[in-house]
Amino acid sequence: MMTKAPKTATEADRSIGGRVATLRIAQGLSQTALGDAIGVSFQQVQKYEKGCNRISAGRLQTIADLLKVPVETFFADRLTGGLDGSDVRTFYDDPQVMQLVTAFTSISDESTRESVLSIVKAAATLRQEGAARS
């Protein structure tokens, strides 16, 4: 009789768990609140976020729905080629970027969204021009 070796966490499990943590933090949720919402303990959420335990497809979809992101967000390692040719996954790993995206997407008024985007673009342009002078 053959015995199966225990499943070990993969780099993908750690990456997905890290994205869950980043998005959870960006939205101001505790591990306990996330666990309660998806029906697991906060210890289980810790294991998911560290990549020690794999997240099932159904549970990952529930987490994505709760965090109001498409499930593909957790697979950003597969995405490359941002607007400037950079790797998209770096955006998903920055909690401030995720806070900005979360806040921006919660703005329902189109003219307010355009104004906010204009401000962010102007700030980025000023920063780039200042760096070019240095």
Short mmCIF file of N, CA, C and O in Angstrom, two decimals:
data_model
loop_
_atom_site.label_atom_id
_atom_site.label_comp_id
_atom_site.label_asym_id
_atom_site.label_seq_id
_atom_site.Cartn_x
_atom_site.Cartn_y
_atom_site.Cartn_z
N MET A 1 0.84 -1.17 0.00
CA MET A 1 0.00 0.00 0.00
C MET A 1 0.89 1.24 0.00
O MET A 1 1.81 1.35 0.79
N MET A 2 0.60 2.17 -0.92
CA MET A 2 1.37 3.40 -1.00
C MET A 2 0.75 4.46 -0.09
O MET A 2 -0.47 4.56 0.00
N THR A 3 1.62 5.20 0.58
CA THR A 3 1.11 6.31 1.38
C THR A 3 1.45 7.61 0.67
O THR A 3 2.51 7.73 0.06
N LYS A 4 0.57 8.54 0.78
CA LYS A 4 0.79 9.83 0.14
C LYS A 4 1.63 10.70 1.06
O LYS A 4 1.44 10.72 2.27
N ALA A 5 2.55 11.41 0.45
CA ALA A 5 3.33 12.38 1.22
C ALA A 5 2.43 13.55 1.58
O ALA A 5 1.52 13.90 0.81
N PRO A 6 2.65 14.16 2.74
CA PRO A 6 1.81 15.30 3.10
C PRO A 6 2.00 16.44 2.10
O PRO A 6 3.08 16.64 1.56
N LYS A 7 0.92 17.16 1.86
CA LYS A 7 0.99 18.30 0.95
C LYS A 7 1.80 19.40 1.62
O LYS A 7 1.59 19.72 2.78
N THR A 8 2.72 19.96 0.88
CA THR A 8 3.49 21.06 1.42
C THR A 8 3.08 22.35 0.73
O THR A 8 2.65 22.34 -0.42
N ALA A 9 3.22 23.43 1.47
CA ALA A 9 2.87 24.73 0.90
C ALA A 9 3.83 25.07 -0.23
O ALA A 9 5.01 24.76 -0.18
N THR A 10 3.28 25.70 -1.24
CA THR A 10 4.09 26.11 -2.38
C THR A 10 4.29 27.62 -2.35
O THR A 10 3.67 28.34 -1.56
N GLU A 11 5.13 28.09 -3.24
CA GLU A 11 5.33 29.53 -3.35
C GLU A 11 4.02 30.21 -3.73
O GLU A 11 3.72 31.32 -3.28
N ALA A 12 3.20 29.56 -4.54
CA ALA A 12 1.90 30.11 -4.91
C ALA A 12 1.02 30.27 -3.68
O ALA A 12 0.33 31.29 -3.52
N ASP A 13 1.02 29.28 -2.77
CA ASP A 13 0.23 29.37 -1.54
C ASP A 13 0.68 30.57 -0.70
O ASP A 13 -0.15 31.30 -0.16
N ARG A 14 1.98 30.77 -0.61
CA ARG A 14 2.50 31.91 0.16
C ARG A 14 2.16 33.23 -0.50
O ARG A 14 1.80 34.19 0.17
N SER A 15 2.25 33.28 -1.81
CA SER A 15 1.94 34.49 -2.55
C SER A 15 0.46 34.86 -2.41
O SER A 15 0.11 36.02 -2.14
N ILE A 16 -0.41 33.89 -2.58
CA ILE A 16 -1.85 34.12 -2.45
C ILE A 16 -2.18 34.56 -1.02
O ILE A 16 -2.93 35.52 -0.81
N GLY A 17 -1.62 33.88 -0.05
CA GLY A 17 -1.84 34.25 1.35
C GLY A 17 -1.37 35.66 1.64
O GLY A 17 -2.04 36.42 2.36
N GLY A 18 -0.23 36.04 1.08
CA GLY A 18 0.29 37.39 1.26
C GLY A 18 -0.64 38.43 0.68
O GLY A 18 -0.85 39.51 1.25
N ARG A 19 -1.23 38.11 -0.47
CA ARG A 19 -2.19 39.05 -1.09
C ARG A 19 -3.44 39.18 -0.23
O ARG A 19 -3.99 40.27 -0.08
N VAL A 20 -3.89 38.07 0.34
CA VAL A 20 -5.05 38.13 1.24
C VAL A 20 -4.73 39.07 2.40
O VAL A 20 -5.53 39.95 2.74
N ALA A 21 -3.54 38.91 2.98
CA ALA A 21 -3.16 39.76 4.11
C ALA A 21 -3.10 41.23 3.71
O ALA A 21 -3.61 42.10 4.41
N THR A 22 -2.48 41.51 2.57
CA THR A 22 -2.35 42.90 2.11
C THR A 22 -3.71 43.54 1.90
O THR A 22 -3.96 44.67 2.34
N LEU A 23 -4.61 42.83 1.24
CA LEU A 23 -5.94 43.36 0.99
C LEU A 23 -6.75 43.50 2.27
O LEU A 23 -7.48 44.48 2.46
N ARG A 24 -6.61 42.54 3.16
CA ARG A 24 -7.33 42.59 4.44
C ARG A 24 -6.89 43.83 5.23
O ARG A 24 -7.72 44.60 5.72
N ILE A 25 -5.58 44.05 5.30
CA ILE A 25 -5.04 45.19 6.03
C ILE A 25 -5.47 46.50 5.37
O ILE A 25 -5.86 47.45 6.04
N ALA A 26 -5.42 46.54 4.03
CA ALA A 26 -5.80 47.75 3.30
C ALA A 26 -7.25 48.14 3.58
O ALA A 26 -7.59 49.32 3.57
N GLN A 27 -8.08 47.13 3.86
CA GLN A 27 -9.49 47.42 4.11
C GLN A 27 -9.80 47.53 5.60
O GLN A 27 -10.96 47.67 6.00
N GLY A 28 -8.76 47.47 6.43
CA GLY A 28 -8.94 47.67 7.86
C GLY A 28 -9.62 46.52 8.58
O GLY A 28 -10.21 46.70 9.64
N LEU A 29 -9.54 45.32 8.02
CA LEU A 29 -10.14 44.15 8.65
C LEU A 29 -9.11 43.42 9.51
O LEU A 29 -7.96 43.27 9.11
N SER A 30 -9.53 42.95 10.66
CA SER A 30 -8.66 42.11 11.48
C SER A 30 -8.73 40.67 10.97
O SER A 30 -9.65 40.32 10.22
N GLN A 31 -7.79 39.85 11.41
CA GLN A 31 -7.85 38.44 11.04
C GLN A 31 -9.10 37.80 11.63
O GLN A 31 -9.72 36.95 11.00
N THR A 32 -9.49 38.25 12.82
CA THR A 32 -10.70 37.72 13.45
C THR A 32 -11.94 38.06 12.63
O THR A 32 -12.79 37.20 12.39
N ALA A 33 -12.03 39.32 12.17
CA ALA A 33 -13.19 39.74 11.37
C ALA A 33 -13.26 38.96 10.07
O ALA A 33 -14.34 38.52 9.66
N LEU A 34 -12.12 38.78 9.40
CA LEU A 34 -12.11 38.00 8.16
C LEU A 34 -12.50 36.56 8.44
O LEU A 34 -13.33 35.98 7.73
N GLY A 35 -11.93 35.99 9.48
CA GLY A 35 -12.26 34.61 9.84
C GLY A 35 -13.74 34.42 10.12
O GLY A 35 -14.36 33.47 9.64
N ASP A 36 -14.31 35.35 10.90
CA ASP A 36 -15.74 35.28 11.20
C ASP A 36 -16.57 35.34 9.92
O ASP A 36 -17.55 34.62 9.76
N ALA A 37 -16.17 36.21 9.01
CA ALA A 37 -16.93 36.40 7.77
C ALA A 37 -16.87 35.19 6.85
O ALA A 37 -17.80 34.93 6.08
N ILE A 38 -15.76 34.44 6.90
CA ILE A 38 -15.64 33.28 6.00
C ILE A 38 -15.82 31.95 6.73
O ILE A 38 -15.67 30.89 6.14
N GLY A 39 -16.09 32.02 8.04
CA GLY A 39 -16.41 30.81 8.79
C GLY A 39 -15.22 30.01 9.28
O GLY A 39 -15.31 28.79 9.39
N VAL A 40 -14.10 30.68 9.55
CA VAL A 40 -12.93 29.99 10.12
C VAL A 40 -12.40 30.81 11.29
O VAL A 40 -12.77 31.97 11.48
N SER A 41 -11.50 30.24 12.05
CA SER A 41 -10.90 30.94 13.18
C SER A 41 -9.82 31.91 12.70
O SER A 41 -9.33 31.80 11.58
N PHE A 42 -9.44 32.86 13.56
CA PHE A 42 -8.38 33.77 13.16
C PHE A 42 -7.07 33.03 13.00
O PHE A 42 -6.22 33.42 12.20
N GLN A 43 -6.89 31.91 13.73
CA GLN A 43 -5.68 31.11 13.57
C GLN A 43 -5.61 30.52 12.16
O GLN A 43 -4.53 30.44 11.57
N GLN A 44 -6.77 30.11 11.65
CA GLN A 44 -6.80 29.58 10.29
C GLN A 44 -6.47 30.67 9.28
O GLN A 44 -5.75 30.43 8.31
N VAL A 45 -6.98 31.88 9.51
CA VAL A 45 -6.65 33.01 8.64
C VAL A 45 -5.14 33.24 8.66
O VAL A 45 -4.52 33.46 7.61
N GLN A 46 -4.52 33.16 9.84
CA GLN A 46 -3.06 33.31 9.94
C GLN A 46 -2.35 32.27 9.09
O GLN A 46 -1.39 32.58 8.38
N LYS A 47 -2.82 31.04 9.15
CA LYS A 47 -2.20 29.97 8.38
C LYS A 47 -2.37 30.20 6.88
O LYS A 47 -1.45 29.94 6.11
N TYR A 48 -3.55 30.70 6.48
CA TYR A 48 -3.76 31.03 5.07
C TYR A 48 -2.79 32.13 4.64
O TYR A 48 -2.14 32.04 3.60
N GLU A 49 -2.69 33.19 5.45
CA GLU A 49 -1.88 34.34 5.07
C GLU A 49 -0.39 34.03 5.04
O GLU A 49 0.34 34.60 4.24
N LYS A 50 0.05 33.11 5.86
CA LYS A 50 1.46 32.71 5.86
C LYS A 50 1.75 31.67 4.79
O LYS A 50 2.91 31.38 4.51
N GLY A 51 0.69 31.12 4.20
CA GLY A 51 0.86 30.11 3.17
C GLY A 51 1.09 28.73 3.74
O GLY A 51 1.47 27.81 3.02
N CYS A 52 0.86 28.56 5.04
CA CYS A 52 1.01 27.25 5.66
C CYS A 52 -0.10 26.30 5.24
O CYS A 52 0.12 25.10 5.08
N ASN A 53 -1.30 26.85 5.10
CA ASN A 53 -2.45 26.07 4.65
C ASN A 53 -2.95 26.64 3.33
O ASN A 53 -2.98 27.85 3.14
N ARG A 54 -3.35 25.74 2.46
CA ARG A 54 -3.90 26.16 1.17
C ARG A 54 -5.33 26.64 1.34
O ARG A 54 -6.08 26.12 2.16
N ILE A 55 -5.70 27.60 0.51
CA ILE A 55 -7.06 28.12 0.51
C ILE A 55 -7.81 27.44 -0.63
O ILE A 55 -7.35 27.47 -1.78
N SER A 56 -8.93 26.82 -0.31
CA SER A 56 -9.70 26.15 -1.37
C SER A 56 -10.25 27.19 -2.34
O SER A 56 -10.37 28.37 -2.03
N ALA A 57 -10.59 26.73 -3.53
CA ALA A 57 -11.11 27.63 -4.56
C ALA A 57 -12.38 28.33 -4.09
O ALA A 57 -12.54 29.54 -4.27
N GLY A 58 -13.28 27.59 -3.48
CA GLY A 58 -14.53 28.18 -3.00
C GLY A 58 -14.28 29.23 -1.92
O GLY A 58 -14.91 30.29 -1.92
N ARG A 59 -13.39 28.92 -0.99
CA ARG A 59 -13.10 29.87 0.08
C ARG A 59 -12.38 31.09 -0.48
O ARG A 59 -12.63 32.21 -0.05
N LEU A 60 -11.51 30.90 -1.46
CA LEU A 60 -10.81 32.03 -2.08
C LEU A 60 -11.82 32.94 -2.77
O LEU A 60 -11.71 34.17 -2.69
N GLN A 61 -12.82 32.38 -3.42
CA GLN A 61 -13.87 33.18 -4.05
C GLN A 61 -14.65 33.96 -2.99
O GLN A 61 -14.96 35.13 -3.17
N THR A 62 -14.93 33.33 -1.85
CA THR A 62 -15.64 34.00 -0.76
C THR A 62 -14.81 35.17 -0.23
O THR A 62 -15.34 36.26 0.02
N ILE A 63 -13.50 34.96 -0.08
CA ILE A 63 -12.61 36.03 0.38
C ILE A 63 -12.59 37.17 -0.63
O ILE A 63 -12.67 38.34 -0.26
N ALA A 64 -12.49 36.83 -1.91
CA ALA A 64 -12.47 37.85 -2.96
C ALA A 64 -13.77 38.66 -2.93
O ALA A 64 -13.74 39.90 -3.01
N ASP A 65 -14.90 38.00 -2.78
CA ASP A 65 -16.19 38.69 -2.71
C ASP A 65 -16.24 39.61 -1.50
O ASP A 65 -16.67 40.76 -1.60
N LEU A 66 -15.78 39.12 -0.37
CA LEU A 66 -15.79 39.91 0.85
C LEU A 66 -14.89 41.14 0.73
O LEU A 66 -15.24 42.24 1.16
N LEU A 67 -13.72 40.96 0.10
CA LEU A 67 -12.77 42.06 -0.05
C LEU A 67 -13.07 42.92 -1.28
O LEU A 67 -12.36 43.88 -1.56
N LYS A 68 -14.10 42.53 -2.03
CA LYS A 68 -14.57 43.27 -3.21
C LYS A 68 -13.48 43.42 -4.27
O LYS A 68 -13.23 44.50 -4.79
N VAL A 69 -12.82 42.30 -4.54
CA VAL A 69 -11.81 42.26 -5.60
C VAL A 69 -12.09 41.03 -6.46
O VAL A 69 -12.66 40.06 -5.99
N PRO A 70 -11.67 41.08 -7.73
CA PRO A 70 -11.82 39.86 -8.55
C PRO A 70 -10.85 38.80 -8.03
O PRO A 70 -9.76 39.12 -7.53
N VAL A 71 -11.23 37.56 -8.14
CA VAL A 71 -10.40 36.47 -7.63
C VAL A 71 -9.03 36.44 -8.31
O VAL A 71 -8.04 36.01 -7.72
N GLU A 72 -8.95 36.97 -9.55
CA GLU A 72 -7.66 37.01 -10.26
C GLU A 72 -6.61 37.84 -9.51
O GLU A 72 -5.42 37.68 -9.73
N THR A 73 -7.07 38.74 -8.66
CA THR A 73 -6.16 39.59 -7.89
C THR A 73 -5.15 38.74 -7.12
O THR A 73 -4.00 39.13 -6.97
N PHE A 74 -5.58 37.60 -6.65
CA PHE A 74 -4.71 36.75 -5.85
C PHE A 74 -3.67 36.02 -6.69
O PHE A 74 -2.74 35.43 -6.16
N PHE A 75 -3.83 36.07 -8.00
CA PHE A 75 -2.91 35.41 -8.91
C PHE A 75 -2.09 36.41 -9.70
O PHE A 75 -1.68 36.14 -10.82
N ALA A 76 -1.84 37.56 -9.12
CA ALA A 76 -1.14 38.65 -9.81
C ALA A 76 0.28 38.25 -10.21
O ALA A 76 0.87 38.91 -11.06
N ASP A 77 0.82 37.18 -9.64
CA ASP A 77 2.15 36.71 -10.05
C ASP A 77 2.17 36.37 -11.53
O ASP A 77 3.21 36.40 -12.17
N ARG A 78 1.02 36.05 -12.05
CA ARG A 78 0.93 35.68 -13.46
C ARG A 78 0.80 36.90 -14.37
O ARG A 78 0.83 36.78 -15.57
N LEU A 79 0.62 38.07 -13.76
CA LEU A 79 0.42 39.30 -14.53
C LEU A 79 1.74 40.05 -14.63
O LEU A 79 2.41 40.26 -13.65
N THR A 80 2.08 40.47 -15.82
CA THR A 80 3.26 41.31 -16.01
C THR A 80 2.93 42.38 -17.03
O THR A 80 1.91 42.32 -17.70
N GLY A 81 3.83 43.32 -17.13
CA GLY A 81 3.67 44.33 -18.16
C GLY A 81 2.71 45.43 -17.79
O GLY A 81 1.69 45.61 -18.43
N GLY A 82 3.02 46.18 -16.72
CA GLY A 82 2.23 47.35 -16.37
C GLY A 82 2.38 48.41 -17.44
O GLY A 82 3.05 48.22 -18.45
N LEU A 83 1.80 49.57 -17.21
CA LEU A 83 1.84 50.63 -18.20
C LEU A 83 3.27 51.04 -18.56
O LEU A 83 3.55 51.40 -19.68
N ASP A 84 4.15 50.96 -17.58
CA ASP A 84 5.54 51.34 -17.84
C ASP A 84 6.44 50.13 -18.04
O ASP A 84 7.64 50.22 -17.98
N GLY A 85 5.82 48.96 -18.26
CA GLY A 85 6.58 47.74 -18.47
C GLY A 85 6.98 47.06 -17.17
O GLY A 85 7.65 46.05 -17.18
N SER A 86 6.58 47.63 -16.03
CA SER A 86 6.94 47.05 -14.74
C SER A 86 6.07 45.84 -14.44
O SER A 86 5.06 45.61 -15.09
N ASP A 87 6.46 45.11 -13.45
CA ASP A 87 5.73 43.92 -13.05
C ASP A 87 4.51 44.34 -12.22
O ASP A 87 4.65 45.00 -11.20
N VAL A 88 3.32 43.95 -12.64
CA VAL A 88 2.09 44.35 -11.98
C VAL A 88 2.04 43.87 -10.54
O VAL A 88 1.48 44.53 -9.67
N ARG A 89 2.65 42.74 -10.24
CA ARG A 89 2.52 42.18 -8.89
C ARG A 89 3.05 43.13 -7.82
O ARG A 89 2.60 43.06 -6.68
N THR A 90 3.99 44.00 -8.13
CA THR A 90 4.50 44.93 -7.13
C THR A 90 3.40 45.86 -6.65
O THR A 90 3.41 46.28 -5.50
N PHE A 91 2.43 46.18 -7.50
CA PHE A 91 1.33 47.03 -7.09
C PHE A 91 0.44 46.32 -6.08
O PHE A 91 -0.02 46.92 -5.12
N TYR A 92 0.21 45.05 -6.28
CA TYR A 92 -0.65 44.29 -5.39
C TYR A 92 0.01 44.02 -4.04
O TYR A 92 -0.66 43.73 -3.07
N ASP A 93 1.32 44.11 -3.97
CA ASP A 93 2.03 43.83 -2.74
C ASP A 93 2.17 45.05 -1.85
O ASP A 93 2.64 44.94 -0.72
N ASP A 94 1.80 46.22 -2.32
CA ASP A 94 1.94 47.46 -1.55
C ASP A 94 0.60 47.80 -0.91
O ASP A 94 -0.36 48.15 -1.60
N PRO A 95 0.50 47.74 0.44
CA PRO A 95 -0.77 48.02 1.10
C PRO A 95 -1.30 49.42 0.79
O PRO A 95 -2.52 49.62 0.69
N GLN A 96 -0.43 50.40 0.60
CA GLN A 96 -0.89 51.75 0.30
C GLN A 96 -1.55 51.81 -1.08
O GLN A 96 -2.55 52.51 -1.26
N VAL A 97 -1.01 51.09 -2.03
CA VAL A 97 -1.63 51.04 -3.35
C VAL A 97 -3.01 50.41 -3.24
O VAL A 97 -3.98 50.91 -3.81
N MET A 98 -3.11 49.35 -2.46
CA MET A 98 -4.40 48.69 -2.31
C MET A 98 -5.39 49.59 -1.57
O MET A 98 -6.58 49.61 -1.89
N GLN A 99 -4.92 50.38 -0.60
CA GLN A 99 -5.80 51.33 0.09
C GLN A 99 -6.30 52.39 -0.90
O GLN A 99 -7.47 52.76 -0.89
N LEU A 100 -5.39 52.87 -1.74
CA LEU A 100 -5.77 53.87 -2.74
C LEU A 100 -6.80 53.31 -3.71
O LEU A 100 -7.82 53.95 -3.99
N VAL A 101 -6.55 52.12 -4.19
CA VAL A 101 -7.49 51.49 -5.14
C VAL A 101 -8.85 51.25 -4.47
O VAL A 101 -9.90 51.55 -5.04
N THR A 102 -8.83 50.76 -3.25
CA THR A 102 -10.07 50.50 -2.53
C THR A 102 -10.86 51.79 -2.31
O THR A 102 -12.07 51.85 -2.55
N ALA A 103 -10.17 52.84 -1.87
CA ALA A 103 -10.83 54.12 -1.65
C ALA A 103 -11.36 54.69 -2.97
O ALA A 103 -12.50 55.17 -3.04
N PHE A 104 -10.54 54.63 -4.01
CA PHE A 104 -10.93 55.18 -5.30
C PHE A 104 -12.17 54.47 -5.86
O PHE A 104 -13.10 55.11 -6.34
N THR A 105 -12.18 53.17 -5.78
CA THR A 105 -13.30 52.42 -6.35
C THR A 105 -14.58 52.62 -5.55
O THR A 105 -15.66 52.33 -6.05
N SER A 106 -14.47 53.13 -4.32
CA SER A 106 -15.68 53.38 -3.53
C SER A 106 -16.33 54.72 -3.87
O SER A 106 -17.44 55.01 -3.43
N ILE A 107 -15.65 55.54 -4.69
CA ILE A 107 -16.21 56.83 -5.11
C ILE A 107 -17.17 56.57 -6.26
O ILE A 107 -16.77 56.09 -7.31
N SER A 108 -18.44 56.91 -6.04
CA SER A 108 -19.44 56.62 -7.08
C SER A 108 -19.63 57.78 -8.06
O SER A 108 -20.03 57.55 -9.20
N ASP A 109 -19.34 59.00 -7.64
CA ASP A 109 -19.53 60.16 -8.50
C ASP A 109 -18.40 60.25 -9.52
O ASP A 109 -17.22 60.36 -9.16
N GLU A 110 -18.75 60.21 -10.79
CA GLU A 110 -17.75 60.18 -11.87
C GLU A 110 -16.88 61.43 -11.89
O GLU A 110 -15.67 61.34 -12.11
N SER A 111 -17.46 62.61 -11.67
CA SER A 111 -16.64 63.83 -11.72
C SER A 111 -15.66 63.86 -10.55
O SER A 111 -14.52 64.33 -10.69
N THR A 112 -16.05 63.34 -9.39
CA THR A 112 -15.13 63.26 -8.25
C THR A 112 -14.00 62.28 -8.56
O THR A 112 -12.83 62.56 -8.27
N ARG A 113 -14.33 61.17 -9.18
CA ARG A 113 -13.29 60.20 -9.57
C ARG A 113 -12.29 60.83 -10.54
O ARG A 113 -11.08 60.66 -10.38
N GLU A 114 -12.80 61.57 -11.51
CA GLU A 114 -11.92 62.24 -12.47
C GLU A 114 -11.03 63.26 -11.77
O GLU A 114 -9.84 63.38 -12.09
N SER A 115 -11.58 63.99 -10.80
CA SER A 115 -10.79 64.98 -10.06
C SER A 115 -9.69 64.31 -9.23
O SER A 115 -8.54 64.78 -9.22
N VAL A 116 -10.03 63.23 -8.56
CA VAL A 116 -9.04 62.51 -7.76
C VAL A 116 -7.94 61.97 -8.65
O VAL A 116 -6.74 62.10 -8.35
N LEU A 117 -8.31 61.39 -9.76
CA LEU A 117 -7.32 60.85 -10.70
C LEU A 117 -6.42 61.97 -11.22
O LEU A 117 -5.19 61.80 -11.32
N SER A 118 -6.99 63.11 -11.50
CA SER A 118 -6.22 64.26 -11.98
C SER A 118 -5.20 64.71 -10.92
O SER A 118 -4.04 65.00 -11.25
N ILE A 119 -5.61 64.73 -9.66
CA ILE A 119 -4.70 65.11 -8.57
C ILE A 119 -3.55 64.12 -8.45
O ILE A 119 -2.39 64.51 -8.32
N VAL A 120 -3.85 62.84 -8.50
CA VAL A 120 -2.82 61.81 -8.37
C VAL A 120 -1.84 61.90 -9.54
O VAL A 120 -0.62 61.83 -9.36
N LYS A 121 -2.36 62.08 -10.75
CA LYS A 121 -1.49 62.21 -11.92
C LYS A 121 -0.60 63.45 -11.80
O LYS A 121 0.59 63.40 -12.14
N ALA A 122 -1.16 64.57 -11.34
CA ALA A 122 -0.38 65.80 -11.19
C ALA A 122 0.72 65.60 -10.15
O ALA A 122 1.87 66.03 -10.36
N ALA A 123 0.41 64.94 -9.04
CA ALA A 123 1.42 64.68 -8.01
C ALA A 123 2.53 63.80 -8.55
O ALA A 123 3.72 64.03 -8.29
N ALA A 124 2.18 62.79 -9.34
CA ALA A 124 3.18 61.90 -9.92
C ALA A 124 4.07 62.65 -10.90
O ALA A 124 5.29 62.45 -10.94
N THR A 125 3.48 63.52 -11.71
CA THR A 125 4.24 64.31 -12.67
C THR A 125 5.22 65.25 -11.96
O THR A 125 6.39 65.34 -12.34
N LEU A 126 4.75 65.90 -10.89
CA LEU A 126 5.64 66.79 -10.13
C LEU A 126 6.80 66.01 -9.52
O LEU A 126 7.94 66.46 -9.53
N ARG A 127 6.52 64.85 -9.02
CA ARG A 127 7.55 63.98 -8.42
C ARG A 127 8.57 63.57 -9.47
O ARG A 127 9.77 63.59 -9.24
N GLN A 128 8.10 63.18 -10.66
CA GLN A 128 9.00 62.76 -11.74
C GLN A 128 9.86 63.92 -12.21
O GLN A 128 11.05 63.76 -12.46
N GLU A 129 9.26 65.10 -12.33
CA GLU A 129 10.02 66.27 -12.78
C GLU A 129 11.08 66.66 -11.75
O GLU A 129 12.20 67.01 -12.10
N GLY A 130 10.73 66.55 -10.46
CA GLY A 130 11.69 66.85 -9.39
C GLY A 130 12.84 65.87 -9.39
O GLY A 130 14.01 66.24 -9.19
N ALA A 131 12.56 64.61 -9.64
CA ALA A 131 13.60 63.59 -9.68
C ALA A 131 14.51 63.78 -10.88
O ALA A 131 15.71 63.54 -10.80
N ALA A 132 13.94 64.23 -11.99
CA ALA A 132 14.75 64.43 -13.21
C ALA A 132 15.74 65.59 -13.04
O ALA A 132 16.82 65.58 -13.61
N ARG A 133 15.35 66.57 -12.23
CA ARG A 133 16.24 67.71 -11.99
C ARG A 133 17.40 67.38 -11.07
O ARG A 133 18.42 68.04 -11.09
N SER A 134 17.21 66.37 -10.23
CA SER A 134 18.24 66.03 -9.24
C SER A 134 19.44 65.36 -9.84
O SER A 134 19.49 64.82 -10.85
#
